[in-house]
Amino acid sequence: MTSTLSALLYLGEFLQVRETESRGLGVGGNMSHCSCLPGLYLSQTISTQKQILSKPIIWAKPDFMIPKGMRVLILCQGTPEAVEYQLYFEGHLSAQQSPKQLGRRNIVMFHIPAMTLLTAGQYKCIYRSKELWSNPSDPLDLVITEMYDTPTLSVHPGPEVTSGKNVTFYCQLGTATNKFFLLKEGRSGRPQHRYGNTQVEFPMGPVTTAHRGTYRCFGSYNNHAWSFPSEPVKLLVTDVGDSSLAPTEHTSFSDLWDLDLLTTEAEFQQDLGLWDHTAQNLLRIGLAFLVLVALMCLLAEDWLWRKRAQEKANGNDTEKISMAPVQG
């Protein structure tokens, strides 16, 4: 049984090395080989018969929507025991990396120096602990923006309504497209989308205070290439009647998930800051030690020079005494 498992694992790794992708993405890490996920899942399925690893968390900074030409970081977090991470783009291996420091916040960062159409798409990551590979993370859809003209967003009957009413957002684009997206700032939910040529409607309601917020819309020809964002439209929803019965702003599970990710990122940045501070202190101590050693060397050299000069002077005095005439 052991030899069979080893042979299948070796086959999965062999297929991973043999299959290469002609399209390079420029994602930071070891960008060489690309393989489809099914071959890798075969070895994962066999491995997880022994132990099931929790799937990692994946997110992007500064956001999943990136203006063209801007840099972006893709972060992947596994368990504290993770020793290797792999990043997959559209089902193919894109980069692999080992964590710089093992610990509770085991995170690796994959760097995309400039966002382009070739780097926009769906990403997943996996990690390895000992000989076991985890299941893939939830998908991260990375979107490039500022690819088309700017749409116009409006809301009817107006930006200020009472709870229980229906509102409709209208997104319009001068040039023809085939899809529109509506996003609410600060929310972790998926963007709403509608198919249309130059204008679409996003009906909403009956609205509650949970619908309060700032909205933008985008035009798009595909799910990962969007236009410039529209000007923001702020929707204000006021309660009527008994406020105790009125719907209130709620926090969804996905919002709590984002808060947890933000906390993790903040702790990660704090750890990096502490690490930098420690490194700076060690550098200062090292420089001070080198200066002290140099100063001691100079003092020792000066002492030796003075000692030799004194010995030479004493030698000259002795020679003068031995050469002095003896009086009878």
JSON list of C-alpha atoms in Angstrom, two decimals, residues 39-269:
[
{"chain": "A", "resi": 39, "resn": "GLY", "atom": "CA", "xyz": [-3.49, 15.76, -11.37]},
{"chain": "A", "resi": 40, "resn": "LEU", "atom": "CA", "xyz": [-2.64, 17.40, -8.08]},
{"chain": "A", "resi": 41, "resn": "TYR", "atom": "CA", "xyz": [-6.01, 16.54, -6.56]},
{"chain": "A", "resi": 42, "resn": "LEU", "atom": "CA", "xyz": [-5.29, 12.85, -7.17]},
{"chain": "A", "resi": 43, "resn": "SER", "atom": "CA", "xyz": [-2.35, 12.92, -4.79]},
{"chain": "A", "resi": 44, "resn": "GLN", "atom": "CA", "xyz": [-4.28, 15.17, -2.38]},
{"chain": "A", "resi": 45, "resn": "THR", "atom": "CA", "xyz": [-7.19, 12.71, -2.26]},
{"chain": "A", "resi": 46, "resn": "ILE", "atom": "CA", "xyz": [-4.85, 9.87, -1.38]},
{"chain": "A", "resi": 47, "resn": "SER", "atom": "CA", "xyz": [-3.06, 11.94, 1.24]},
{"chain": "A", "resi": 48, "resn": "THR", "atom": "CA", "xyz": [-6.24, 13.15, 2.90]},
{"chain": "A", "resi": 49, "resn": "GLN", "atom": "CA", "xyz": [-7.24, 9.58, 3.56]},
{"chain": "A", "resi": 50, "resn": "LYS", "atom": "CA", "xyz": [-4.76, 9.80, 6.43]},
{"chain": "A", "resi": 51, "resn": "GLN", "atom": "CA", "xyz": [-5.47, 13.36, 7.55]},
{"chain": "A", "resi": 52, "resn": "ILE", "atom": "CA", "xyz": [-7.67, 16.24, 6.37]},
{"chain": "A", "resi": 53, "resn": "LEU", "atom": "CA", "xyz": [-6.03, 19.69, 6.30]},
{"chain": "A", "resi": 54, "resn": "SER", "atom": "CA", "xyz": [-8.21, 22.77, 6.56]},
{"chain": "A", "resi": 55, "resn": "LYS", "atom": "CA", "xyz": [-8.32, 24.90, 3.43]},
{"chain": "A", "resi": 56, "resn": "PRO", "atom": "CA", "xyz": [-6.29, 28.13, 3.45]},
{"chain": "A", "resi": 57, "resn": "ILE", "atom": "CA", "xyz": [-7.61, 31.69, 3.35]},
{"chain": "A", "resi": 58, "resn": "ILE", "atom": "CA", "xyz": [-6.83, 33.84, 0.30]},
{"chain": "A", "resi": 59, "resn": "TRP", "atom": "CA", "xyz": [-7.32, 37.59, -0.19]},
{"chain": "A", "resi": 60, "resn": "ALA", "atom": "CA", "xyz": [-5.83, 40.50, -2.12]},
{"chain": "A", "resi": 61, "resn": "LYS", "atom": "CA", "xyz": [-4.37, 43.84, -1.05]},
{"chain": "A", "resi": 62, "resn": "PRO", "atom": "CA", "xyz": [-5.32, 46.60, -1.46]},
{"chain": "A", "resi": 63, "resn": "ASP", "atom": "CA", "xyz": [-8.53, 45.07, -2.89]},
{"chain": "A", "resi": 64, "resn": "PHE", "atom": "CA", "xyz": [-9.84, 42.53, -5.40]},
{"chain": "A", "resi": 65, "resn": "MET", "atom": "CA", "xyz": [-10.45, 45.41, -7.84]},
{"chain": "A", "resi": 66, "resn": "ILE", "atom": "CA", "xyz": [-7.14, 46.81, -9.09]},
{"chain": "A", "resi": 67, "resn": "PRO", "atom": "CA", "xyz": [-6.67, 49.67, -11.60]},
{"chain": "A", "resi": 68, "resn": "LYS", "atom": "CA", "xyz": [-4.55, 48.68, -14.58]},
{"chain": "A", "resi": 69, "resn": "GLY", "atom": "CA", "xyz": [-0.82, 49.08, -14.04]},
{"chain": "A", "resi": 70, "resn": "MET", "atom": "CA", "xyz": [-1.11, 49.07, -10.23]},
{"chain": "A", "resi": 71, "resn": "ARG", "atom": "CA", "xyz": [0.65, 46.52, -8.03]},
{"chain": "A", "resi": 72, "resn": "VAL", "atom": "CA", "xyz": [-1.26, 43.97, -5.95]},
{"chain": "A", "resi": 73, "resn": "LEU", "atom": "CA", "xyz": [-0.41, 41.40, -3.30]},
{"chain": "A", "resi": 74, "resn": "ILE", "atom": "CA", "xyz": [-2.16, 38.04, -3.09]},
{"chain": "A", "resi": 75, "resn": "LEU", "atom": "CA", "xyz": [-1.97, 36.69, 0.45]},
{"chain": "A", "resi": 76, "resn": "CYS", "atom": "CA", "xyz": [-2.51, 33.08, 1.46]},
{"chain": "A", "resi": 77, "resn": "GLN", "atom": "CA", "xyz": [-2.75, 31.88, 5.06]},
{"chain": "A", "resi": 78, "resn": "GLY", "atom": "CA", "xyz": [-2.61, 28.23, 6.15]},
{"chain": "A", "resi": 79, "resn": "THR", "atom": "CA", "xyz": [-2.07, 26.44, 9.43]},
{"chain": "A", "resi": 80, "resn": "PRO", "atom": "CA", "xyz": [0.99, 27.16, 11.60]},
{"chain": "A", "resi": 81, "resn": "GLU", "atom": "CA", "xyz": [2.57, 23.91, 10.35]},
{"chain": "A", "resi": 82, "resn": "ALA", "atom": "CA", "xyz": [2.43, 24.87, 6.64]},
{"chain": "A", "resi": 83, "resn": "VAL", "atom": "CA", "xyz": [5.87, 24.69, 5.02]},
{"chain": "A", "resi": 84, "resn": "GLU", "atom": "CA", "xyz": [5.03, 25.39, 1.35]},
{"chain": "A", "resi": 85, "resn": "TYR", "atom": "CA", "xyz": [2.34, 27.26, -0.59]},
{"chain": "A", "resi": 86, "resn": "GLN", "atom": "CA", "xyz": [1.25, 27.05, -4.22]},
{"chain": "A", "resi": 87, "resn": "LEU", "atom": "CA", "xyz": [-0.79, 29.67, -6.08]},
{"chain": "A", "resi": 88, "resn": "TYR", "atom": "CA", "xyz": [-3.05, 28.61, -8.96]},
{"chain": "A", "resi": 89, "resn": "PHE", "atom": "CA", "xyz": [-4.34, 30.94, -11.68]},
{"chain": "A", "resi": 90, "resn": "GLU", "atom": "CA", "xyz": [-7.30, 29.70, -13.71]},
{"chain": "A", "resi": 91, "resn": "GLY", "atom": "CA", "xyz": [-6.56, 26.14, -12.59]},
{"chain": "A", "resi": 92, "resn": "HIS", "atom": "CA", "xyz": [-2.84, 26.18, -13.43]},
{"chain": "A", "resi": 93, "resn": "LEU", "atom": "CA", "xyz": [0.15, 26.46, -11.14]},
{"chain": "A", "resi": 94, "resn": "SER", "atom": "CA", "xyz": [1.35, 30.06, -11.17]},
{"chain": "A", "resi": 95, "resn": "ALA", "atom": "CA", "xyz": [3.83, 30.38, -8.28]},
{"chain": "A", "resi": 96, "resn": "GLN", "atom": "CA", "xyz": [5.08, 28.59, -5.21]},
{"chain": "A", "resi": 97, "resn": "GLN", "atom": "CA", "xyz": [6.69, 29.90, -2.06]},
{"chain": "A", "resi": 98, "resn": "SER", "atom": "CA", "xyz": [7.73, 28.88, 1.44]},
{"chain": "A", "resi": 99, "resn": "PRO", "atom": "CA", "xyz": [6.83, 30.99, 4.49]},
{"chain": "A", "resi": 100, "resn": "LYS", "atom": "CA", "xyz": [9.68, 33.09, 5.83]},
{"chain": "A", "resi": 101, "resn": "GLN", "atom": "CA", "xyz": [8.67, 32.40, 9.40]},
{"chain": "A", "resi": 102, "resn": "LEU", "atom": "CA", "xyz": [6.57, 29.58, 10.83]},
{"chain": "A", "resi": 103, "resn": "GLY", "atom": "CA", "xyz": [4.05, 30.44, 13.53]},
{"chain": "A", "resi": 104, "resn": "ARG", "atom": "CA", "xyz": [0.42, 31.10, 14.35]},
{"chain": "A", "resi": 105, "resn": "ARG", "atom": "CA", "xyz": [0.06, 33.64, 11.52]},
{"chain": "A", "resi": 106, "resn": "ASN", "atom": "CA", "xyz": [1.55, 31.56, 8.75]},
{"chain": "A", "resi": 107, "resn": "ILE", "atom": "CA", "xyz": [1.12, 33.81, 5.68]},
{"chain": "A", "resi": 108, "resn": "VAL", "atom": "CA", "xyz": [2.87, 34.09, 2.33]},
{"chain": "A", "resi": 109, "resn": "MET", "atom": "CA", "xyz": [2.57, 36.94, -0.16]},
{"chain": "A", "resi": 110, "resn": "PHE", "atom": "CA", "xyz": [2.59, 36.62, -3.95]},
{"chain": "A", "resi": 111, "resn": "HIS", "atom": "CA", "xyz": [3.47, 39.87, -5.70]},
{"chain": "A", "resi": 112, "resn": "ILE", "atom": "CA", "xyz": [1.99, 41.09, -9.00]},
{"chain": "A", "resi": 113, "resn": "PRO", "atom": "CA", "xyz": [4.06, 44.16, -9.96]},
{"chain": "A", "resi": 114, "resn": "ALA", "atom": "CA", "xyz": [1.54, 45.57, -12.48]},
{"chain": "A", "resi": 115, "resn": "MET", "atom": "CA", "xyz": [-2.06, 44.58, -13.03]},
{"chain": "A", "resi": 116, "resn": "THR", "atom": "CA", "xyz": [-2.87, 43.63, -16.65]},
{"chain": "A", "resi": 117, "resn": "LEU", "atom": "CA", "xyz": [-5.48, 41.66, -18.56]},
{"chain": "A", "resi": 118, "resn": "LEU", "atom": "CA", "xyz": [-3.16, 38.65, -18.32]},
{"chain": "A", "resi": 119, "resn": "THR", "atom": "CA", "xyz": [-3.17, 38.72, -14.50]},
{"chain": "A", "resi": 120, "resn": "ALA", "atom": "CA", "xyz": [-6.93, 39.30, -14.07]},
{"chain": "A", "resi": 121, "resn": "GLY", "atom": "CA", "xyz": [-8.84, 36.13, -13.31]},
{"chain": "A", "resi": 122, "resn": "GLN", "atom": "CA", "xyz": [-9.54, 33.53, -10.66]},
{"chain": "A", "resi": 123, "resn": "TYR", "atom": "CA", "xyz": [-6.90, 32.50, -8.10]},
{"chain": "A", "resi": 124, "resn": "LYS", "atom": "CA", "xyz": [-6.74, 29.72, -5.53]},
{"chain": "A", "resi": 125, "resn": "CYS", "atom": "CA", "xyz": [-4.00, 28.59, -3.18]},
{"chain": "A", "resi": 126, "resn": "ILE", "atom": "CA", "xyz": [-3.07, 25.41, -1.35]},
{"chain": "A", "resi": 127, "resn": "TYR", "atom": "CA", "xyz": [-0.42, 24.57, 1.25]},
{"chain": "A", "resi": 128, "resn": "ARG", "atom": "CA", "xyz": [1.63, 21.58, 2.36]},
{"chain": "A", "resi": 129, "resn": "SER", "atom": "CA", "xyz": [2.23, 20.29, 5.87]},
{"chain": "A", "resi": 130, "resn": "LYS", "atom": "CA", "xyz": [4.81, 17.50, 5.91]},
{"chain": "A", "resi": 131, "resn": "GLU", "atom": "CA", "xyz": [3.81, 15.24, 2.98]},
{"chain": "A", "resi": 132, "resn": "LEU", "atom": "CA", "xyz": [0.13, 16.30, 2.96]},
{"chain": "A", "resi": 133, "resn": "TRP", "atom": "CA", "xyz": [-1.47, 18.96, 0.73]},
{"chain": "A", "resi": 134, "resn": "SER", "atom": "CA", "xyz": [-4.54, 20.91, 1.77]},
{"chain": "A", "resi": 135, "resn": "ASN", "atom": "CA", "xyz": [-7.75, 21.39, -0.15]},
{"chain": "A", "resi": 136, "resn": "PRO", "atom": "CA", "xyz": [-7.80, 24.53, -2.31]},
{"chain": "A", "resi": 137, "resn": "SER", "atom": "CA", "xyz": [-8.93, 27.84, -0.86]},
{"chain": "A", "resi": 138, "resn": "ASP", "atom": "CA", "xyz": [-12.13, 29.57, -1.87]},
{"chain": "A", "resi": 139, "resn": "PRO", "atom": "CA", "xyz": [-11.68, 31.31, -5.24]},
{"chain": "A", "resi": 140, "resn": "LEU", "atom": "CA", "xyz": [-10.36, 34.87, -5.39]},
{"chain": "A", "resi": 141, "resn": "ASP", "atom": "CA", "xyz": [-11.60, 36.74, -8.47]},
{"chain": "A", "resi": 142, "resn": "LEU", "atom": "CA", "xyz": [-9.07, 39.46, -9.23]},
{"chain": "A", "resi": 143, "resn": "VAL", "atom": "CA", "xyz": [-10.53, 42.24, -11.39]},
{"chain": "A", "resi": 144, "resn": "ILE", "atom": "CA", "xyz": [-8.71, 44.87, -13.45]},
{"chain": "A", "resi": 145, "resn": "THR", "atom": "CA", "xyz": [-10.49, 48.24, -13.68]},
{"chain": "A", "resi": 146, "resn": "GLU", "atom": "CA", "xyz": [-10.15, 51.44, -15.76]},
{"chain": "A", "resi": 147, "resn": "MET", "atom": "CA", "xyz": [-10.35, 49.47, -19.00]},
{"chain": "A", "resi": 148, "resn": "TYR", "atom": "CA", "xyz": [-13.37, 51.27, -20.52]},
{"chain": "A", "resi": 149, "resn": "ASP", "atom": "CA", "xyz": [-15.25, 54.57, -20.34]},
{"chain": "A", "resi": 150, "resn": "THR", "atom": "CA", "xyz": [-16.81, 55.85, -17.12]},
{"chain": "A", "resi": 151, "resn": "PRO", "atom": "CA", "xyz": [-20.50, 54.94, -16.57]},
{"chain": "A", "resi": 152, "resn": "THR", "atom": "CA", "xyz": [-23.14, 57.12, -14.94]},
{"chain": "A", "resi": 153, "resn": "LEU", "atom": "CA", "xyz": [-25.03, 55.95, -11.83]},
{"chain": "A", "resi": 154, "resn": "SER", "atom": "CA", "xyz": [-28.32, 57.36, -10.53]},
{"chain": "A", "resi": 155, "resn": "VAL", "atom": "CA", "xyz": [-30.99, 56.18, -8.07]},
{"chain": "A", "resi": 156, "resn": "HIS", "atom": "CA", "xyz": [-34.77, 56.68, -8.25]},
{"chain": "A", "resi": 157, "resn": "PRO", "atom": "CA", "xyz": [-36.95, 58.00, -6.71]},
{"chain": "A", "resi": 158, "resn": "GLY", "atom": "CA", "xyz": [-33.96, 59.65, -5.00]},
{"chain": "A", "resi": 159, "resn": "PRO", "atom": "CA", "xyz": [-30.99, 59.17, -2.71]},
{"chain": "A", "resi": 160, "resn": "GLU", "atom": "CA", "xyz": [-33.09, 59.74, 0.44]},
{"chain": "A", "resi": 161, "resn": "VAL", "atom": "CA", "xyz": [-35.94, 57.32, 1.11]},
{"chain": "A", "resi": 162, "resn": "THR", "atom": "CA", "xyz": [-37.79, 55.85, 4.06]},
{"chain": "A", "resi": 163, "resn": "SER", "atom": "CA", "xyz": [-37.50, 52.21, 5.02]},
{"chain": "A", "resi": 164, "resn": "GLY", "atom": "CA", "xyz": [-39.94, 49.89, 3.28]},
{"chain": "A", "resi": 165, "resn": "LYS", "atom": "CA", "xyz": [-39.79, 51.75, -0.03]},
{"chain": "A", "resi": 166, "resn": "ASN", "atom": "CA", "xyz": [-38.41, 50.37, -3.30]},
{"chain": "A", "resi": 167, "resn": "VAL", "atom": "CA", "xyz": [-35.54, 52.05, -5.11]},
{"chain": "A", "resi": 168, "resn": "THR", "atom": "CA", "xyz": [-33.86, 51.40, -8.45]},
{"chain": "A", "resi": 169, "resn": "PHE", "atom": "CA", "xyz": [-30.27, 52.13, -9.43]},
{"chain": "A", "resi": 170, "resn": "TYR", "atom": "CA", "xyz": [-29.64, 52.97, -13.10]},
{"chain": "A", "resi": 171, "resn": "CYS", "atom": "CA", "xyz": [-26.19, 52.41, -14.56]},
{"chain": "A", "resi": 172, "resn": "GLN", "atom": "CA", "xyz": [-25.55, 53.83, -18.02]},
{"chain": "A", "resi": 173, "resn": "LEU", "atom": "CA", "xyz": [-22.51, 53.68, -20.29]},
{"chain": "A", "resi": 174, "resn": "GLY", "atom": "CA", "xyz": [-22.06, 55.64, -23.51]},
{"chain": "A", "resi": 175, "resn": "THR", "atom": "CA", "xyz": [-20.21, 52.87, -25.33]},
{"chain": "A", "resi": 176, "resn": "ALA", "atom": "CA", "xyz": [-21.86, 49.50, -25.77]},
{"chain": "A", "resi": 177, "resn": "THR", "atom": "CA", "xyz": [-20.98, 46.73, -23.35]},
{"chain": "A", "resi": 178, "resn": "ASN", "atom": "CA", "xyz": [-22.61, 43.45, -22.30]},
{"chain": "A", "resi": 179, "resn": "LYS", "atom": "CA", "xyz": [-22.56, 43.47, -18.49]},
{"chain": "A", "resi": 180, "resn": "PHE", "atom": "CA", "xyz": [-22.83, 45.92, -15.58]},
{"chain": "A", "resi": 181, "resn": "PHE", "atom": "CA", "xyz": [-21.79, 45.54, -11.94]},
{"chain": "A", "resi": 182, "resn": "LEU", "atom": "CA", "xyz": [-23.13, 47.40, -8.88]},
{"chain": "A", "resi": 183, "resn": "LEU", "atom": "CA", "xyz": [-21.06, 47.48, -5.69]},
{"chain": "A", "resi": 184, "resn": "LYS", "atom": "CA", "xyz": [-21.65, 48.86, -2.25]},
{"chain": "A", "resi": 185, "resn": "GLU", "atom": "CA", "xyz": [-18.50, 50.23, -0.65]},
{"chain": "A", "resi": 186, "resn": "GLY", "atom": "CA", "xyz": [-17.35, 48.54, 2.52]},
{"chain": "A", "resi": 187, "resn": "ARG", "atom": "CA", "xyz": [-19.43, 45.39, 1.99]},
{"chain": "A", "resi": 188, "resn": "SER", "atom": "CA", "xyz": [-17.96, 41.94, 1.51]},
{"chain": "A", "resi": 189, "resn": "GLY", "atom": "CA", "xyz": [-20.87, 40.52, -0.50]},
{"chain": "A", "resi": 190, "resn": "ARG", "atom": "CA", "xyz": [-20.57, 39.68, -4.16]},
{"chain": "A", "resi": 191, "resn": "PRO", "atom": "CA", "xyz": [-21.28, 42.53, -6.59]},
{"chain": "A", "resi": 192, "resn": "GLN", "atom": "CA", "xyz": [-24.66, 42.47, -8.32]},
{"chain": "A", "resi": 193, "resn": "HIS", "atom": "CA", "xyz": [-24.56, 42.14, -12.10]},
{"chain": "A", "resi": 194, "resn": "ARG", "atom": "CA", "xyz": [-27.00, 42.67, -14.96]},
{"chain": "A", "resi": 195, "resn": "TYR", "atom": "CA", "xyz": [-26.69, 42.03, -18.68]},
{"chain": "A", "resi": 196, "resn": "GLY", "atom": "CA", "xyz": [-27.32, 44.96, -20.98]},
{"chain": "A", "resi": 197, "resn": "ASN", "atom": "CA", "xyz": [-26.08, 47.08, -23.83]},
{"chain": "A", "resi": 198, "resn": "THR", "atom": "CA", "xyz": [-25.86, 50.70, -22.67]},
{"chain": "A", "resi": 199, "resn": "GLN", "atom": "CA", "xyz": [-28.10, 50.85, -19.55]},
{"chain": "A", "resi": 200, "resn": "VAL", "atom": "CA", "xyz": [-29.38, 48.45, -16.90]},
{"chain": "A", "resi": 201, "resn": "GLU", "atom": "CA", "xyz": [-31.58, 48.66, -13.82]},
{"chain": "A", "resi": 202, "resn": "PHE", "atom": "CA", "xyz": [-30.75, 47.35, -10.35]},
{"chain": "A", "resi": 203, "resn": "PRO", "atom": "CA", "xyz": [-34.06, 47.20, -8.42]},
{"chain": "A", "resi": 204, "resn": "MET", "atom": "CA", "xyz": [-33.73, 47.11, -4.65]},
{"chain": "A", "resi": 205, "resn": "GLY", "atom": "CA", "xyz": [-36.30, 46.87, -1.89]},
{"chain": "A", "resi": 206, "resn": "PRO", "atom": "CA", "xyz": [-38.13, 47.05, 0.28]},
{"chain": "A", "resi": 207, "resn": "VAL", "atom": "CA", "xyz": [-35.08, 48.85, 1.63]},
{"chain": "A", "resi": 208, "resn": "THR", "atom": "CA", "xyz": [-33.95, 48.89, 5.26]},
{"chain": "A", "resi": 209, "resn": "THR", "atom": "CA", "xyz": [-31.20, 50.69, 7.09]},
{"chain": "A", "resi": 210, "resn": "ALA", "atom": "CA", "xyz": [-28.93, 47.84, 5.99]},
{"chain": "A", "resi": 211, "resn": "HIS", "atom": "CA", "xyz": [-29.10, 49.30, 2.46]},
{"chain": "A", "resi": 212, "resn": "ARG", "atom": "CA", "xyz": [-27.54, 52.58, 3.57]},
{"chain": "A", "resi": 213, "resn": "GLY", "atom": "CA", "xyz": [-24.19, 53.29, 2.01]},
{"chain": "A", "resi": 214, "resn": "THR", "atom": "CA", "xyz": [-22.23, 54.45, -1.02]},
{"chain": "A", "resi": 215, "resn": "TYR", "atom": "CA", "xyz": [-22.68, 52.68, -4.35]},
{"chain": "A", "resi": 216, "resn": "ARG", "atom": "CA", "xyz": [-20.69, 52.63, -7.60]},
{"chain": "A", "resi": 217, "resn": "CYS", "atom": "CA", "xyz": [-21.23, 50.81, -10.88]},
{"chain": "A", "resi": 218, "resn": "PHE", "atom": "CA", "xyz": [-18.96, 49.45, -13.60]},
{"chain": "A", "resi": 219, "resn": "GLY", "atom": "CA", "xyz": [-19.38, 48.33, -17.20]},
{"chain": "A", "resi": 220, "resn": "SER", "atom": "CA", "xyz": [-17.66, 45.17, -18.39]},
{"chain": "A", "resi": 221, "resn": "TYR", "atom": "CA", "xyz": [-17.12, 42.81, -21.31]},
{"chain": "A", "resi": 222, "resn": "ASN", "atom": "CA", "xyz": [-16.19, 39.93, -18.98]},
{"chain": "A", "resi": 223, "resn": "ASN", "atom": "CA", "xyz": [-16.14, 39.13, -15.27]},
{"chain": "A", "resi": 224, "resn": "HIS", "atom": "CA", "xyz": [-12.54, 40.26, -14.71]},
{"chain": "A", "resi": 225, "resn": "ALA", "atom": "CA", "xyz": [-12.11, 43.40, -16.87]},
{"chain": "A", "resi": 226, "resn": "TRP", "atom": "CA", "xyz": [-14.16, 46.40, -15.77]},
{"chain": "A", "resi": 227, "resn": "SER", "atom": "CA", "xyz": [-14.54, 50.04, -16.75]},
{"chain": "A", "resi": 228, "resn": "PHE", "atom": "CA", "xyz": [-13.64, 53.09, -14.71]},
{"chain": "A", "resi": 229, "resn": "PRO", "atom": "CA", "xyz": [-15.92, 53.36, -11.65]},
{"chain": "A", "resi": 230, "resn": "SER", "atom": "CA", "xyz": [-18.90, 55.68, -11.77]},
{"chain": "A", "resi": 231, "resn": "GLU", "atom": "CA", "xyz": [-19.17, 58.66, -9.49]},
{"chain": "A", "resi": 232, "resn": "PRO", "atom": "CA", "xyz": [-20.40, 57.52, -6.05]},
{"chain": "A", "resi": 233, "resn": "VAL", "atom": "CA", "xyz": [-24.07, 57.65, -5.14]},
{"chain": "A", "resi": 234, "resn": "LYS", "atom": "CA", "xyz": [-24.92, 57.67, -1.43]},
{"chain": "A", "resi": 235, "resn": "LEU", "atom": "CA", "xyz": [-28.22, 56.09, -0.40]},
{"chain": "A", "resi": 236, "resn": "LEU", "atom": "CA", "xyz": [-29.74, 57.31, 2.86]},
{"chain": "A", "resi": 237, "resn": "VAL", "atom": "CA", "xyz": [-32.54, 55.21, 4.39]},
{"chain": "A", "resi": 238, "resn": "THR", "atom": "CA", "xyz": [-34.47, 56.59, 7.38]},
{"chain": "A", "resi": 239, "resn": "ASP", "atom": "CA", "xyz": [-36.71, 54.61, 9.72]},
{"chain": "A", "resi": 240, "resn": "VAL", "atom": "CA", "xyz": [-40.40, 55.31, 10.18]},
{"chain": "A", "resi": 241, "resn": "GLY", "atom": "CA", "xyz": [-42.69, 54.39, 13.08]},
{"chain": "A", "resi": 242, "resn": "ASP", "atom": "CA", "xyz": [-41.42, 52.38, 16.02]},
{"chain": "A", "resi": 243, "resn": "SER", "atom": "CA", "xyz": [-37.65, 52.25, 15.76]},
{"chain": "A", "resi": 244, "resn": "SER", "atom": "CA", "xyz": [-37.59, 49.06, 17.84]},
{"chain": "A", "resi": 245, "resn": "LEU", "atom": "CA", "xyz": [-39.44, 47.24, 15.05]},
{"chain": "A", "resi": 246, "resn": "ALA", "atom": "CA", "xyz": [-37.50, 48.82, 12.20]},
{"chain": "A", "resi": 247, "resn": "PRO", "atom": "CA", "xyz": [-34.83, 46.72, 10.49]},
{"chain": "A", "resi": 248, "resn": "THR", "atom": "CA", "xyz": [-31.36, 47.66, 11.60]},
{"chain": "A", "resi": 249, "resn": "GLU", "atom": "CA", "xyz": [-27.93, 47.34, 10.07]},
{"chain": "A", "resi": 250, "resn": "HIS", "atom": "CA", "xyz": [-26.79, 43.76, 10.35]},
{"chain": "A", "resi": 251, "resn": "THR", "atom": "CA", "xyz": [-23.41, 42.17, 10.21]},
{"chain": "A", "resi": 252, "resn": "SER", "atom": "CA", "xyz": [-23.31, 39.10, 8.00]},
{"chain": "A", "resi": 253, "resn": "PHE", "atom": "CA", "xyz": [-21.01, 36.14, 8.38]},
{"chain": "A", "resi": 254, "resn": "SER", "atom": "CA", "xyz": [-19.01, 37.39, 5.42]},
{"chain": "A", "resi": 255, "resn": "ASP", "atom": "CA", "xyz": [-18.54, 40.75, 7.16]},
{"chain": "A", "resi": 256, "resn": "LEU", "atom": "CA", "xyz": [-17.23, 38.99, 10.26]},
{"chain": "A", "resi": 257, "resn": "TRP", "atom": "CA", "xyz": [-14.95, 36.97, 7.99]},
{"chain": "A", "resi": 258, "resn": "ASP", "atom": "CA", "xyz": [-13.56, 40.20, 6.51]},
{"chain": "A", "resi": 259, "resn": "LEU", "atom": "CA", "xyz": [-13.08, 41.65, 9.99]},
{"chain": "A", "resi": 260, "resn": "ASP", "atom": "CA", "xyz": [-11.13, 38.54, 10.94]},
{"chain": "A", "resi": 261, "resn": "LEU", "atom": "CA", "xyz": [-8.98, 38.91, 7.83]},
{"chain": "A", "resi": 262, "resn": "LEU", "atom": "CA", "xyz": [-8.36, 42.57, 8.62]},
{"chain": "A", "resi": 263, "resn": "THR", "atom": "CA", "xyz": [-7.35, 41.61, 12.16]},
{"chain": "A", "resi": 264, "resn": "THR", "atom": "CA", "xyz": [-5.03, 38.93, 10.81]},
{"chain": "A", "resi": 265, "resn": "GLU", "atom": "CA", "xyz": [-3.48, 41.38, 8.35]},
{"chain": "A", "resi": 266, "resn": "ALA", "atom": "CA", "xyz": [-3.03, 43.99, 11.09]},
{"chain": "A", "resi": 267, "resn": "GLU", "atom": "CA", "xyz": [-1.35, 41.45, 13.36]},
{"chain": "A", "resi": 268, "resn": "PHE", "atom": "CA", "xyz": [0.81, 40.32, 10.47]},
{"chain": "A", "resi": 269, "resn": "GLN", "atom": "CA", "xyz": [1.88, 43.90, 9.76]}
]
